[in-house]
Short mmCIF file of C-alpha atoms and ligand atoms in Angstrom, two decimals:
data_model
loop_
_atom_site.label_atom_id
_atom_site.label_comp_id
_atom_site.label_asym_id
_atom_site.label_seq_id
_atom_site.Cartn_x
_atom_site.Cartn_y
_atom_site.Cartn_z
CA MET A 1 119.83 -108.23 -46.74
CA ILE A 2 120.43 -104.37 -46.31
CA ASP A 3 117.21 -102.68 -45.88
CA LEU A 4 117.73 -99.61 -47.58
CA SER A 5 114.36 -97.94 -46.96
CA LYS A 6 115.03 -98.59 -43.18
CA GLY A 7 118.33 -96.77 -43.60
CA PHE A 8 116.72 -93.84 -45.58
CA SER A 9 113.94 -93.25 -42.84
CA ARG A 10 116.16 -93.48 -39.88
CA ARG A 11 118.62 -90.56 -41.81
CA GLN A 12 115.46 -88.75 -42.31
CA PHE A 13 115.00 -89.17 -38.66
CA ILE A 14 118.16 -87.87 -37.98
CA ALA A 15 117.81 -84.73 -40.09
CA ARG A 16 114.67 -83.67 -38.54
CA THR A 17 115.48 -84.23 -34.74
CA SER A 18 117.10 -81.36 -33.23
CA CYS A 19 120.22 -83.30 -32.44
CA PHE A 20 122.60 -80.99 -33.88
CA GLY A 21 122.19 -79.44 -30.43
CA ALA A 22 125.28 -77.35 -29.89
CA TRP A 23 124.99 -75.73 -33.31
CA TYR A 24 121.15 -74.82 -32.61
CA ALA A 25 122.08 -73.76 -28.84
CA VAL A 26 124.78 -71.41 -30.40
CA ALA A 27 122.70 -70.33 -33.26
CA ARG A 28 120.20 -69.05 -30.83
CA LEU A 29 122.88 -66.77 -29.73
CA ILE A 30 123.75 -65.09 -32.76
CA PRO A 31 122.89 -61.60 -33.08
CA VAL A 32 121.70 -60.16 -36.57
CA PRO A 33 124.88 -60.27 -38.67
CA ALA A 34 126.45 -56.87 -38.96
CA LEU A 35 128.59 -56.25 -41.65
CA ALA A 36 132.23 -54.64 -40.99
CA ALA A 37 131.26 -51.26 -40.50
CA GLY A 38 131.60 -48.87 -43.00
CA ASP A 39 133.90 -50.61 -45.05
CA SER A 40 133.30 -49.86 -48.62
CA ARG A 41 134.68 -52.80 -49.94
CA VAL A 42 131.88 -54.81 -48.50
CA SER A 43 128.86 -55.11 -50.69
CA GLN A 44 125.67 -54.32 -48.67
CA THR A 45 123.70 -56.36 -51.35
CA PRO A 46 124.62 -60.12 -51.40
CA ILE A 47 124.81 -62.06 -54.88
CA VAL A 48 122.78 -64.81 -53.31
CA ASP A 49 121.22 -65.11 -49.75
CA LYS A 50 119.90 -68.86 -48.66
CA GLY A 51 119.32 -68.10 -45.05
CA PHE A 52 121.89 -70.61 -44.07
CA ALA A 53 124.82 -68.61 -45.77
CA SER A 54 124.65 -65.56 -48.02
CA VAL A 55 127.78 -64.52 -50.52
CA ARG A 56 128.89 -61.05 -51.20
CA LYS A 57 131.35 -59.18 -52.84
CA ILE A 58 134.22 -57.83 -50.55
CA GLY A 59 136.78 -56.87 -53.07
CA GLU A 60 137.59 -56.96 -56.69
CA GLY A 61 137.35 -60.68 -57.44
CA LEU A 62 136.83 -61.62 -54.00
CA TYR A 63 133.85 -63.17 -52.34
CA ALA A 64 132.68 -64.21 -48.84
CA THR A 65 130.34 -66.89 -48.00
CA ILE A 66 128.96 -66.08 -44.47
CA SER A 67 126.88 -68.83 -42.91
CA ASP A 68 124.02 -68.37 -40.30
CA PRO A 69 123.85 -71.68 -38.56
CA SER A 70 120.43 -70.51 -36.93
CA LYS A 71 118.82 -70.68 -40.43
CA GLY A 72 120.19 -74.23 -41.21
CA LEU A 73 123.42 -76.33 -41.22
CA THR A 74 124.15 -76.54 -45.07
CA THR A 75 127.58 -74.66 -44.76
CA ILE A 76 128.05 -74.45 -40.96
CA CYS A 77 131.36 -72.65 -41.63
CA ASN A 78 132.35 -69.57 -43.61
CA GLY A 79 134.12 -69.43 -46.89
CA GLY A 80 134.33 -67.61 -50.18
CA PHE A 81 136.30 -67.62 -53.79
CA LEU A 82 138.36 -65.54 -55.65
CA VAL A 83 138.04 -65.05 -59.23
CA GLY A 84 140.73 -63.87 -61.38
CA LYS A 85 140.65 -63.42 -65.11
CA ASP A 86 141.76 -66.65 -65.95
CA THR A 87 140.91 -69.04 -63.19
CA ALA A 88 138.85 -68.89 -59.65
CA LEU A 89 139.93 -70.64 -56.18
CA LEU A 90 137.08 -71.88 -54.06
CA LEU A 91 137.44 -72.30 -50.31
CA GLU A 92 136.27 -74.65 -47.90
CA GLY A 93 134.37 -78.16 -48.39
CA PHE A 94 131.56 -76.85 -45.64
CA ALA A 95 129.41 -79.34 -43.50
CA GLY A 96 128.18 -81.32 -46.64
CA PRO A 97 128.19 -81.44 -50.31
CA ALA A 98 125.08 -79.33 -50.66
CA GLY A 99 127.17 -76.67 -49.08
CA ALA A 100 129.92 -76.82 -51.56
CA THR A 101 127.42 -76.74 -54.30
CA PHE A 102 125.91 -73.68 -52.99
CA GLN A 103 128.91 -71.76 -53.20
CA MET A 104 129.93 -73.12 -56.47
CA ASP A 105 126.53 -72.08 -58.07
CA ALA A 106 127.54 -68.67 -56.28
CA LEU A 107 130.65 -68.42 -58.35
CA ARG A 108 128.83 -69.26 -61.70
CA MET A 109 126.40 -66.23 -60.93
CA VAL A 110 129.38 -64.02 -61.32
CA SER A 111 132.00 -65.89 -63.64
CA ARG A 112 132.46 -68.65 -66.04
CA VAL A 113 136.20 -69.03 -65.66
CA PRO A 114 137.46 -72.37 -65.02
CA VAL A 115 138.18 -73.81 -61.36
CA GLN A 116 141.72 -74.10 -60.90
CA GLY A 117 140.79 -75.89 -57.42
CA ALA A 118 139.38 -75.60 -54.01
CA LEU A 119 141.20 -75.26 -50.53
CA ASP A 120 140.03 -76.48 -46.90
CA THR A 121 141.39 -74.34 -44.79
CA HIS A 122 141.98 -77.30 -41.98
CA TYR A 123 140.58 -80.74 -41.66
CA HIS A 124 137.62 -80.12 -39.40
CA PHE A 125 134.31 -81.61 -39.99
CA ASP A 126 132.34 -78.06 -40.82
CA HIS A 127 135.05 -77.31 -43.34
CA SER A 128 135.80 -80.80 -45.03
CA MET A 129 132.66 -83.14 -45.01
CA GLY A 130 131.50 -81.57 -48.40
CA ASN A 131 134.95 -82.12 -49.95
CA SER A 132 133.35 -85.36 -52.21
CA PHE A 133 131.69 -82.58 -54.57
CA TYR A 134 134.95 -81.39 -55.47
CA GLY A 135 136.32 -85.09 -55.87
CA ALA A 136 132.89 -85.73 -58.10
CA ASN A 137 133.52 -82.81 -60.22
CA GLY A 138 137.19 -83.22 -60.77
CA LEU A 139 138.56 -80.44 -58.85
CA PRO A 140 141.78 -80.39 -57.07
CA LEU A 141 141.81 -79.90 -53.49
CA TRP A 142 144.40 -78.11 -51.57
CA ALA A 143 144.80 -78.49 -47.72
CA HIS A 144 147.57 -78.67 -45.27
CA ALA A 145 149.97 -81.97 -45.65
CA THR A 146 148.34 -83.62 -42.55
CA ALA A 147 144.76 -82.70 -43.23
CA ALA A 148 143.77 -85.55 -45.26
CA LYS A 149 144.92 -88.22 -42.70
CA ARG A 150 143.45 -86.43 -39.79
CA ILE A 151 139.87 -86.35 -41.67
CA VAL A 152 140.61 -89.98 -42.03
CA GLU A 153 141.70 -90.90 -38.23
CA SER A 154 138.95 -88.16 -36.90
CA TYR A 155 135.78 -89.28 -38.97
CA ALA A 156 136.23 -92.63 -40.56
CA PRO A 157 135.78 -94.29 -37.27
CA MET A 158 132.53 -92.47 -36.70
CA GLN A 159 131.08 -94.11 -39.69
CA GLY A 160 128.81 -96.97 -39.03
CA ALA A 161 129.99 -97.07 -35.86
CA ASP A 162 127.60 -97.78 -32.70
CA LYS A 163 126.25 -94.42 -31.68
CA GLU A 164 126.42 -95.44 -28.06
CA ALA A 165 129.99 -96.31 -28.13
CA VAL A 166 130.70 -92.94 -29.45
CA LEU A 167 128.63 -91.03 -27.50
CA GLY A 168 128.59 -93.20 -24.10
CA PRO A 169 131.59 -91.46 -22.56
CA PHE A 170 129.69 -88.11 -23.02
CA GLU A 171 126.57 -89.28 -21.63
CA LYS A 172 128.43 -90.48 -18.77
CA ARG A 173 130.05 -87.36 -17.89
CA VAL A 174 126.51 -85.88 -17.93
CA LYS A 175 125.51 -88.72 -15.50
CA ASP A 176 128.55 -88.25 -13.24
CA ALA A 177 128.87 -84.77 -13.07
CA LYS A 178 129.36 -83.09 -9.78
CA SER A 179 127.33 -79.88 -9.99
CA ASP A 180 124.90 -78.18 -12.36
CA MET A 181 127.41 -76.23 -13.81
CA GLU A 182 129.62 -79.16 -14.49
CA ARG A 183 126.38 -80.96 -15.97
CA ALA A 184 125.62 -77.94 -18.29
CA HIS A 185 129.30 -78.29 -19.43
CA ALA A 186 128.98 -82.09 -20.05
CA GLN A 187 125.53 -81.81 -21.88
CA SER A 188 126.86 -78.85 -24.17
CA ASP A 189 129.64 -81.19 -25.31
CA LEU A 190 127.35 -84.24 -25.61
CA ASN A 191 125.42 -82.04 -27.99
CA ALA A 192 128.11 -81.17 -29.93
CA MET A 193 129.61 -84.76 -30.19
CA THR A 194 126.11 -85.74 -31.20
CA GLY A 195 126.08 -83.19 -34.21
CA VAL A 196 129.89 -84.40 -35.34
CA PHE A 197 128.65 -88.21 -35.29
CA GLN A 198 125.55 -87.13 -37.45
CA ILE A 199 127.29 -85.47 -39.80
CA ALA A 200 130.17 -87.70 -40.32
CA ASN A 201 127.80 -90.31 -40.94
CA ALA A 202 125.72 -88.35 -43.27
CA THR A 203 128.81 -88.02 -45.50
CA VAL A 204 130.85 -89.68 -48.07
CA LEU A 205 134.37 -88.49 -46.82
CA GLY A 206 136.20 -86.50 -49.70
CA LEU A 207 140.08 -86.15 -49.08
CA PRO A 208 142.46 -83.19 -49.99
CA ASN A 209 144.73 -84.64 -53.22
CA HIS A 210 147.13 -81.42 -53.19
CA PRO A 211 148.80 -81.81 -49.98
CA LEU A 212 150.55 -78.53 -48.77
CA ASP A 213 153.81 -78.80 -46.80
CA PRO A 214 153.98 -75.92 -44.51
CA ALA A 215 158.03 -75.83 -44.80
CA LYS A 216 157.06 -75.02 -48.46
CA LEU A 217 154.83 -72.06 -47.72
CA PRO A 218 153.94 -69.31 -48.52
CA MET A 219 152.87 -70.27 -52.05
CA THR A 220 151.27 -68.26 -54.53
CA ILE A 221 148.69 -68.69 -56.83
CA ASP A 222 148.04 -66.51 -59.99
CA LEU A 223 144.47 -66.46 -60.89
CA GLY A 224 144.87 -63.83 -63.73
CA GLY A 225 145.29 -60.49 -62.42
CA LEU A 226 144.54 -61.63 -59.24
CA THR A 227 147.24 -63.31 -56.71
CA ALA A 228 146.28 -65.71 -53.66
CA ARG A 229 148.75 -66.01 -51.49
CA VAL A 230 148.64 -69.30 -49.21
CA GLU A 231 150.37 -69.43 -45.81
CA SER A 232 150.34 -71.52 -43.00
CA TYR A 233 150.16 -70.71 -39.13
CA PRO A 234 149.80 -72.64 -35.95
CA GLY A 235 146.77 -72.26 -33.62
CA HIS A 236 143.44 -74.15 -34.08
CA SER A 237 144.21 -77.46 -35.51
CA GLY A 238 147.63 -78.12 -36.35
CA THR A 239 146.71 -77.83 -39.98
CA ASP A 240 145.53 -74.22 -40.57
CA ILE A 241 145.85 -72.56 -43.77
CA VAL A 242 145.08 -69.10 -44.40
CA VAL A 243 144.41 -67.25 -47.99
CA ARG A 244 145.29 -63.77 -48.59
CA ALA A 245 144.55 -61.43 -51.38
CA PRO A 246 147.90 -59.24 -50.56
CA GLU A 247 146.96 -56.54 -53.02
CA GLN A 248 143.67 -55.80 -51.62
CA ASN A 249 144.53 -56.51 -48.02
CA VAL A 250 141.85 -59.24 -47.77
CA VAL A 251 142.47 -62.47 -45.44
CA TYR A 252 140.69 -65.66 -45.24
CA THR A 253 141.52 -66.96 -41.98
CA GLY A 254 139.68 -70.34 -41.43
CA ASP A 255 139.17 -70.85 -37.90
CA LEU A 256 142.52 -68.99 -36.75
CA LEU A 257 139.89 -66.17 -36.43
CA PHE A 258 136.33 -66.58 -34.60
CA SER A 259 134.69 -63.38 -34.99
CA GLY A 260 132.76 -62.48 -31.88
CA TRP A 261 132.80 -65.89 -30.96
CA TYR A 262 134.86 -68.16 -28.16
CA PRO A 263 137.25 -69.85 -30.07
CA VAL A 264 137.28 -73.55 -30.47
CA CYS A 265 140.45 -75.12 -28.70
CA PHE A 266 139.73 -78.70 -28.33
CA ASP A 267 141.77 -79.99 -31.05
CA GLU A 268 144.91 -82.24 -29.66
CA LYS A 269 147.28 -79.96 -31.91
CA ALA A 270 145.63 -76.45 -30.95
CA THR A 271 148.16 -74.42 -29.10
CA ILE A 272 147.17 -71.63 -27.19
CA SER A 273 150.32 -69.80 -27.23
CA GLY A 274 151.03 -70.34 -30.66
CA TRP A 275 147.62 -69.38 -31.66
CA ARG A 276 147.90 -66.27 -29.50
CA GLU A 277 151.29 -65.62 -31.33
CA THR A 278 149.48 -65.72 -34.80
CA LEU A 279 147.01 -63.26 -33.80
CA LYS A 280 149.60 -61.21 -32.73
CA LYS A 281 150.81 -61.20 -36.25
CA PHE A 282 147.36 -60.75 -37.80
CA ALA A 283 147.12 -57.63 -35.63
CA ALA A 284 150.51 -56.40 -37.44
CA PHE A 285 148.47 -56.80 -40.78
CA ASP A 286 147.59 -53.28 -42.55
CA LYS A 287 145.26 -51.42 -40.42
CA ASP A 288 142.80 -51.50 -43.32
CA THR A 289 142.91 -55.35 -43.39
CA LEU A 290 139.83 -57.01 -44.03
CA PHE A 291 139.39 -60.35 -42.37
CA VAL A 292 136.90 -63.22 -43.48
CA PRO A 293 136.49 -65.46 -40.17
CA GLY A 294 136.03 -69.38 -39.92
CA HIS A 295 132.72 -68.41 -37.95
CA GLY A 296 131.15 -65.17 -37.11
CA GLN A 297 131.10 -61.85 -39.17
CA ILE A 298 133.56 -60.00 -41.81
CA CYS A 299 135.33 -57.86 -39.68
CA GLY A 300 138.63 -55.46 -39.59
CA GLN A 301 141.42 -55.32 -37.25
CA GLU A 302 138.82 -54.61 -34.19
CA GLY A 303 137.90 -58.53 -34.71
CA ILE A 304 141.25 -59.60 -34.17
CA ALA A 305 141.42 -57.18 -31.03
CA SER A 306 138.40 -58.60 -29.97
CA ILE A 307 139.44 -62.56 -29.98
CA ARG A 308 142.75 -61.57 -28.57
CA GLU A 309 140.84 -60.03 -25.25
CA VAL A 310 138.94 -63.26 -25.08
CA PHE A 311 142.47 -65.02 -25.12
CA ASP A 312 143.60 -62.47 -22.34
CA ASP A 313 140.87 -62.91 -20.26
CA ILE A 314 140.72 -66.64 -20.33
CA ALA A 315 144.66 -66.75 -19.57
CA GLY A 316 144.25 -64.11 -16.85
CA GLN A 317 141.44 -65.96 -15.08
CA ALA A 318 143.33 -69.67 -15.31
CA GLU A 319 146.67 -67.73 -14.49
CA LYS A 320 145.00 -66.58 -11.04
CA MET A 321 143.57 -70.27 -10.55
CA TYR A 322 146.75 -72.06 -11.43
CA ARG A 323 148.68 -69.45 -8.86
CA ALA A 324 146.09 -70.59 -6.25
CA GLY A 325 146.45 -74.05 -6.63
CA VAL A 326 143.12 -75.06 -8.10
CA PRO A 327 143.29 -78.00 -9.65
CA VAL A 328 142.92 -77.98 -13.33
CA GLY A 329 140.02 -80.36 -13.24
CA GLU A 330 138.38 -77.86 -11.52
CA ALA A 331 139.71 -74.74 -13.16
CA GLN A 332 138.41 -75.85 -16.69
CA HIS A 333 134.53 -75.34 -15.01
CA ARG A 334 135.28 -72.36 -13.12
CA TYR A 335 136.06 -69.57 -15.63
CA VAL A 336 133.15 -66.77 -15.81
CA VAL A 337 132.13 -65.07 -18.60
CA PRO A 338 132.46 -61.55 -18.51
CA ASP A 339 129.65 -59.23 -19.49
CA LYS A 340 131.47 -57.61 -22.35
CA PHE A 341 131.77 -61.21 -24.03
CA LYS A 342 128.37 -62.54 -22.76
CA ASN A 343 126.78 -62.42 -26.42
CA PHE A 344 129.75 -64.28 -27.75
CA PRO A 345 128.41 -68.00 -28.78
CA ILE A 346 130.06 -70.75 -26.99
CA TYR A 347 130.26 -73.72 -29.29
CA ALA A 348 130.40 -76.20 -26.43
CA TRP A 349 132.17 -75.84 -22.76
CA GLY A 350 134.85 -78.75 -23.59
CA PHE A 351 135.68 -77.71 -27.12
CA THR A 352 136.43 -73.94 -25.99
CA ILE A 353 137.21 -72.71 -22.68
CA GLY A 354 137.69 -76.16 -21.10
CA PRO A 355 140.49 -77.24 -23.15
CA ALA A 356 142.04 -73.38 -23.67
CA ILE A 357 142.42 -73.96 -19.57
CA THR A 358 143.53 -77.22 -19.64
CA LYS A 359 146.53 -76.55 -22.35
CA LEU A 360 147.29 -73.30 -20.38
CA TYR A 361 148.17 -75.22 -17.37
CA ALA A 362 150.19 -77.54 -19.60
CA GLU A 363 152.25 -74.95 -20.94
CA TRP A 364 152.87 -73.38 -17.51
CA GLN A 365 153.58 -76.84 -15.94
CA GLY A 366 156.19 -77.15 -19.12
CA LYS A 367 154.31 -80.21 -20.27
ZN1 ZN B 1 137.79 -75.67 -36.96
#
């Protein structure tokens, strides 16, 4: 017989322990959110602020949901919604159904129009684990054509899996670390994986049912007096979708932009050269473009310039080591965070800087 009470108390235990380590560790570093300085489109007063996230108007019919993981992990990623005269479009599935519910409630504070659908900017857990909310409400869910497959492949095997089996290899890396630095990096990776494991086990997977074939993009969605343009770019996850409101120069980038954070590069389909090329394209968008990043604060072109500088710095340090013959296993730990980026949160070393360097080495070796 299944002891439900036991399962429940275990879930409660998980929720109360600080095992979402990486997010808490990162959250401690997040400075008080500063809005895109002086941009008159961004409302100073949010329509709702629950601590873990706030929602504010950033244009005509355009809203941004900005998360603050230091105050709770209901949403984790940023999102938003676009509201036309006839229909609305919701962005992101967040870290759980409560996150998607929160955003839907925010939409209902400003409009009663029917929802045409929701869209995940990519498959990662913090953007998709709340998808079941859309399924339960009969809402179509758009995402990159391979997003559903990658959600299943990445998170279904964790459900009900033996925690030790999943986290064991990460614990072993902490134990086997050859220096304090390597141990700290391995510990940050273990914390991150622990969080992913727990969130994946706390949710019912919901899959996008409107696959977007990148070969058929861009696609335009008419919301009634407001156009959403859906585009795909390489870089962060191999499933990255961007939503633009071209008439107002507003772009919801998903994780192709980490604003004031070190970029998360671990994905097997992440491409550093592809990502830098994408950012170069973003930099060529109108100078008044407002970007809603996947993580971090709303920004203008200065946010794009800043993440490009971070990539330049990682590539610069990596190239010096590559030329000096430093083996990749060592190089991935030896990057030094420069002073000007010392306040940029690092989600976990082995999800950000480490794989960026490994991938750069592979590109240089023509692999
Ligand atoms: Zn992501």
